[in-house]
Short mmCIF file of C-alpha atoms in Angstrom, two decimals:
data_model
loop_
_atom_site.label_atom_id
_atom_site.label_comp_id
_atom_site.label_asym_id
_atom_site.label_seq_id
_atom_site.Cartn_x
_atom_site.Cartn_y
_atom_site.Cartn_z
CA UNK A 1 15.06 -18.07 19.66
CA UNK A 2 12.10 -16.06 20.90
CA UNK A 3 11.20 -17.14 24.43
CA UNK A 4 7.71 -18.00 25.52
CA UNK A 5 7.29 -14.70 27.36
CA UNK A 6 8.00 -12.70 24.19
CA UNK A 7 10.71 -10.77 26.04
CA UNK A 8 13.09 -8.47 24.20
CA UNK A 9 16.83 -9.04 24.70
CA UNK A 10 19.76 -6.97 23.47
CA UNK A 11 20.03 -9.41 20.54
CA UNK A 12 16.39 -9.07 19.50
CA UNK A 13 15.95 -7.43 16.10
CA UNK A 14 13.29 -4.77 16.39
CA UNK A 15 11.03 -3.54 13.60
CA UNK A 16 8.30 -0.95 13.67
CA UNK A 17 4.86 -0.72 12.15
CA UNK A 18 4.25 3.01 11.72
CA UNK A 19 0.75 4.39 11.34
CA UNK A 20 -1.89 6.60 12.88
CA UNK A 21 -3.82 3.51 13.97
CA UNK A 22 -0.92 1.04 14.21
CA UNK A 23 -1.99 -0.19 17.63
CA UNK A 24 -5.40 -1.40 16.47
CA UNK A 25 -4.06 -3.10 13.33
CA UNK A 26 -3.36 -6.84 13.45
CA UNK A 27 -0.24 -6.32 11.28
CA UNK A 28 2.30 -6.45 14.13
CA UNK A 29 0.57 -9.33 15.93
CA UNK A 30 0.55 -11.49 12.79
CA UNK A 31 4.22 -10.75 12.04
CA UNK A 32 5.22 -11.51 15.65
CA UNK A 33 3.41 -14.84 15.48
CA UNK A 34 5.47 -15.66 12.36
CA UNK A 35 8.69 -14.69 14.17
CA UNK A 36 7.78 -16.91 17.11
CA UNK A 37 6.75 -19.91 15.01
CA UNK A 38 9.99 -19.74 13.00
CA UNK A 39 12.17 -19.23 16.07
CA UNK A 40 13.39 -15.79 14.99
CA UNK A 41 14.62 -13.50 17.76
CA UNK A 42 12.77 -10.52 16.32
CA UNK A 43 9.75 -8.42 17.18
CA UNK A 44 7.58 -5.85 15.42
CA UNK A 45 6.34 -2.96 17.54
CA UNK A 46 3.22 -0.99 16.57
CA UNK A 47 4.10 2.72 16.60
CA UNK A 48 1.05 4.99 16.79
CA UNK A 49 2.13 8.40 15.51
CA UNK A 50 0.53 11.49 14.06
CA UNK A 51 1.64 12.99 10.78
CA UNK A 52 3.30 15.85 12.68
CA UNK A 53 5.61 13.35 14.39
CA UNK A 54 6.48 11.30 11.31
CA UNK A 55 9.66 13.18 10.39
CA UNK A 56 11.04 12.99 13.93
CA UNK A 57 10.18 9.28 14.34
CA UNK A 58 11.62 8.07 11.03
CA UNK A 59 14.71 10.30 11.19
CA UNK A 60 15.55 8.98 14.66
CA UNK A 61 15.40 5.38 13.40
CA UNK A 62 18.86 5.93 11.91
CA UNK A 63 20.42 6.05 15.39
CA UNK A 64 17.97 3.80 17.21
CA UNK A 65 17.87 0.06 17.89
CA UNK A 66 15.05 -0.36 15.36
CA UNK A 67 16.22 -2.24 12.26
CA UNK A 68 13.44 -1.13 9.94
CA UNK A 69 9.74 -0.44 9.66
CA UNK A 70 6.62 -1.10 7.64
CA UNK A 71 4.73 2.09 6.79
CA UNK A 72 0.93 2.22 6.91
CA UNK A 73 -0.88 3.43 3.80
CA UNK A 74 -1.59 6.97 5.03
CA UNK A 75 2.16 7.73 5.31
CA UNK A 76 3.68 5.93 2.30
CA UNK A 77 4.07 9.11 0.24
CA UNK A 78 5.34 11.17 3.17
CA UNK A 79 8.39 9.07 4.16
CA UNK A 80 10.05 9.18 0.73
CA UNK A 81 11.97 12.38 1.48
CA UNK A 82 13.47 10.70 4.56
CA UNK A 83 14.87 7.70 2.65
CA UNK A 84 18.61 7.83 1.95
CA UNK A 85 18.66 4.95 -0.54
CA UNK A 86 15.32 4.61 -2.34
CA UNK A 87 14.75 1.78 -4.79
CA UNK A 88 14.00 2.58 -8.41
CA UNK A 89 10.29 2.02 -7.81
CA UNK A 90 10.31 4.39 -4.85
CA UNK A 91 11.98 7.10 -6.93
CA UNK A 92 9.51 6.83 -9.79
CA UNK A 93 6.29 6.28 -7.85
CA UNK A 94 6.88 8.64 -4.94
CA UNK A 95 5.88 6.09 -2.30
CA UNK A 96 7.69 3.81 0.12
CA UNK A 97 6.09 1.25 2.44
CA UNK A 98 9.06 -0.63 3.93
CA UNK A 99 12.30 0.70 5.41
CA UNK A 100 15.53 -1.02 6.39
CA UNK A 101 18.34 0.53 8.40
CA UNK A 102 21.80 0.14 6.90
CA UNK A 103 24.31 1.72 9.23
CA UNK A 104 22.92 5.21 9.78
CA UNK A 105 21.11 5.24 6.46
CA UNK A 106 17.57 4.18 5.56
CA UNK A 107 16.93 2.03 2.52
CA UNK A 108 13.38 2.17 1.14
CA UNK A 109 11.32 -0.11 -1.09
CA UNK A 110 7.74 -1.10 -1.96
CA UNK A 111 6.16 -4.45 -1.11
CA UNK A 112 2.39 -3.85 -0.97
CA UNK A 113 1.96 -3.33 -4.72
CA UNK A 114 3.71 -6.62 -5.39
CA UNK A 115 1.15 -8.26 -3.09
CA UNK A 116 -1.65 -6.53 -4.99
CA UNK A 117 -0.46 -7.70 -8.41
CA UNK A 118 -0.03 -11.26 -7.12
CA UNK A 119 -3.54 -11.16 -5.64
CA UNK A 120 -5.06 -9.98 -8.92
CA UNK A 121 -3.24 -12.72 -10.83
CA UNK A 122 -4.55 -15.29 -8.33
CA UNK A 123 -8.05 -13.93 -9.06
CA UNK A 124 -7.42 -14.35 -12.81
CA UNK A 125 -8.01 -10.64 -13.29
CA UNK A 126 -6.88 -9.40 -16.68
CA UNK A 127 -8.87 -6.30 -17.63
CA UNK A 128 -8.39 -3.66 -14.94
CA UNK A 129 -9.67 -0.11 -14.49
CA UNK A 130 -7.33 2.20 -12.58
CA UNK A 131 -8.86 5.40 -11.16
CA UNK A 132 -6.47 8.20 -10.22
CA UNK A 133 -2.88 9.21 -10.77
CA UNK A 134 -1.32 9.13 -7.31
CA UNK A 135 1.71 7.23 -6.01
CA UNK A 136 -0.21 3.94 -5.77
CA UNK A 137 -1.32 4.29 -9.40
CA UNK A 138 2.28 4.89 -10.45
CA UNK A 139 3.65 1.93 -8.49
CA UNK A 140 0.92 -0.37 -9.80
CA UNK A 141 1.59 0.71 -13.39
CA UNK A 142 5.26 -0.18 -12.95
CA UNK A 143 4.30 -3.73 -11.97
CA UNK A 144 1.30 -4.21 -14.28
CA UNK A 145 2.97 -6.24 -17.02
CA UNK A 146 0.45 -8.79 -18.29
CA UNK A 147 -2.62 -6.78 -17.31
CA UNK A 148 -4.84 -4.89 -19.74
CA UNK A 149 -5.22 -1.48 -18.09
CA UNK A 150 -7.65 1.37 -18.68
CA UNK A 151 -6.95 4.62 -16.89
CA UNK A 152 -9.62 6.95 -15.45
CA UNK A 153 -9.35 10.39 -13.92
CA UNK A 154 -11.46 13.53 -13.49
CA UNK A 155 -8.70 15.62 -15.10
CA UNK A 156 -7.70 14.34 -18.56
CA UNK A 157 -4.66 16.60 -18.85
CA UNK A 158 -3.36 15.23 -15.58
CA UNK A 159 -4.06 11.70 -16.78
CA UNK A 160 -2.22 12.25 -20.06
CA UNK A 161 0.78 13.62 -18.17
CA UNK A 162 0.65 10.56 -15.91
CA UNK A 163 0.69 8.06 -18.80
CA UNK A 164 3.54 9.96 -20.48
CA UNK A 165 5.54 10.01 -17.25
CA UNK A 166 4.95 6.26 -16.80
CA UNK A 167 5.78 5.60 -20.48
CA UNK A 168 2.45 3.84 -21.11
CA UNK A 169 2.24 3.18 -24.84
CA UNK A 170 -1.19 3.59 -26.51
CA UNK A 171 -2.81 4.29 -23.15
CA UNK A 172 -6.57 3.85 -22.84
CA UNK A 173 -7.50 7.06 -21.01
CA UNK A 174 -10.99 7.96 -19.87
CA UNK A 175 -12.70 10.76 -17.98
CA UNK A 176 -14.64 10.09 -14.81
CA UNK A 177 -16.70 12.89 -13.28
CA UNK A 178 -19.88 13.45 -11.28
CA UNK A 179 -21.79 14.70 -14.33
CA UNK A 180 -21.56 11.38 -16.19
CA UNK A 181 -22.43 7.69 -15.81
CA UNK A 182 -19.54 5.22 -15.67
CA UNK A 183 -20.05 1.48 -16.16
CA UNK A 184 -17.17 -0.74 -14.98
CA UNK A 185 -19.00 -4.05 -15.44
CA UNK A 186 -16.69 -5.12 -18.29
CA UNK A 187 -13.65 -5.06 -15.97
CA UNK A 188 -12.32 -7.87 -13.81
CA UNK A 189 -11.14 -5.36 -11.21
CA UNK A 190 -11.55 -1.68 -10.40
CA UNK A 191 -8.69 -0.05 -8.45
CA UNK A 192 -9.38 3.34 -6.88
CA UNK A 193 -6.17 5.31 -6.30
CA UNK A 194 -7.86 8.69 -6.64
CA UNK A 195 -8.58 11.55 -4.25
CA UNK A 196 -12.26 11.57 -5.21
CA UNK A 197 -14.63 11.81 -2.26
CA UNK A 198 -17.58 10.22 -4.06
CA UNK A 199 -18.05 7.62 -6.79
CA UNK A 200 -21.80 8.05 -7.24
CA UNK A 201 -21.26 8.40 -10.99
CA UNK A 202 -20.36 4.68 -11.12
CA UNK A 203 -23.46 2.72 -12.14
CA UNK A 204 -21.81 -0.72 -12.17
CA UNK A 205 -18.56 -2.08 -10.74
CA UNK A 206 -16.33 -4.94 -11.88
CA UNK A 207 -15.94 -8.36 -10.29
CA UNK A 208 -13.57 -6.95 -7.66
CA UNK A 209 -13.37 -3.40 -6.29
CA UNK A 210 -10.16 -2.65 -4.44
CA UNK A 211 -8.24 0.20 -2.88
CA UNK A 212 -5.42 0.24 -0.32
CA UNK A 213 -7.47 1.97 2.38
CA UNK A 214 -7.50 0.45 5.85
CA UNK A 215 -10.71 0.24 7.86
CA UNK A 216 -10.13 3.54 9.67
CA UNK A 217 -9.86 5.48 6.39
CA UNK A 218 -12.90 6.68 4.47
CA UNK A 219 -13.31 4.72 1.22
CA UNK A 220 -15.70 6.07 -1.43
CA UNK A 221 -15.12 2.84 -3.36
CA UNK A 222 -16.28 0.75 -0.41
CA UNK A 223 -19.30 3.00 0.01
CA UNK A 224 -20.27 2.62 -3.65
CA UNK A 225 -19.60 -1.13 -3.61
CA UNK A 226 -21.97 -1.53 -0.66
CA UNK A 227 -24.63 0.53 -2.45
CA UNK A 228 -24.30 -1.58 -5.61
CA UNK A 229 -23.89 -4.92 -3.85
CA UNK A 230 -20.41 -5.42 -5.33
CA UNK A 231 -17.38 -7.17 -3.84
CA UNK A 232 -14.95 -4.78 -2.12
CA UNK A 233 -11.41 -5.63 -0.98
CA UNK A 234 -9.49 -3.37 1.42
CA UNK A 235 -5.95 -3.23 2.82
CA UNK A 236 -7.19 -5.18 5.84
CA UNK A 237 -8.64 -7.91 3.62
CA UNK A 238 -5.14 -8.40 2.16
CA UNK A 239 -3.49 -8.41 5.58
CA UNK A 240 -2.40 -12.05 5.63
CA UNK A 241 -0.75 -11.71 2.22
CA UNK A 242 0.79 -8.35 3.15
CA UNK A 243 2.24 -9.66 6.41
CA UNK A 244 3.66 -12.76 4.71
CA UNK A 245 5.37 -10.60 2.09
CA UNK A 246 6.71 -8.18 4.71
CA UNK A 247 7.98 -11.12 6.80
CA UNK A 248 9.80 -12.56 3.80
CA UNK A 249 11.40 -9.17 3.08
CA UNK A 250 12.50 -8.76 6.68
CA UNK A 251 14.13 -12.18 7.14
CA UNK A 252 15.85 -12.51 3.76
#
């Protein structure tokens, strides 16, 4: 059982939270509170690292005392090549946000997109606009059974290739670009998984506007939501649900 001084013993199971701003995130603190309240001899350590140090840090986990790690959003596509045993979702999407050490191998999976789909269901969202074709868009599409999705991108050829790769039947594909007006008011949720630096072409947003950016990352969706007076949800706004899901994955 975790003692009152939160001391680490040789039996303590250690986990990392890896990110550029890991130390200022509440992720580790919330998880550690869960460990303490449940009497688990475990601790999550925030690990502030730069992208240049990511390969060294994750590779060395295989021979360290760290049992696994949660990966912050800015690194989820960069750790995939370091995973020895990726899940099917990791292989297809090209992202990984939770690692577990198994001997001297790393097993990788995705938990944040499961949290997102559960959140949207709790909000009774059905009709959803997905902007972009990156790893988050791929992972979300894999879990989007039951949602009515429309896909948007500035490059239609890229978008068509994306829907073919993800085996989306009768995909509703749409162009979004700065030289046009885009109205998302008919959608329950708008998810921005694009690399676009501005969304000024959006004249109206849906009931919920959401991306997986944390507060230290620039979010064009947040900027546009503020300008239009629309509701915006960030990674940090989902933190309690994300930490609960990560905790459940760690202790099972």
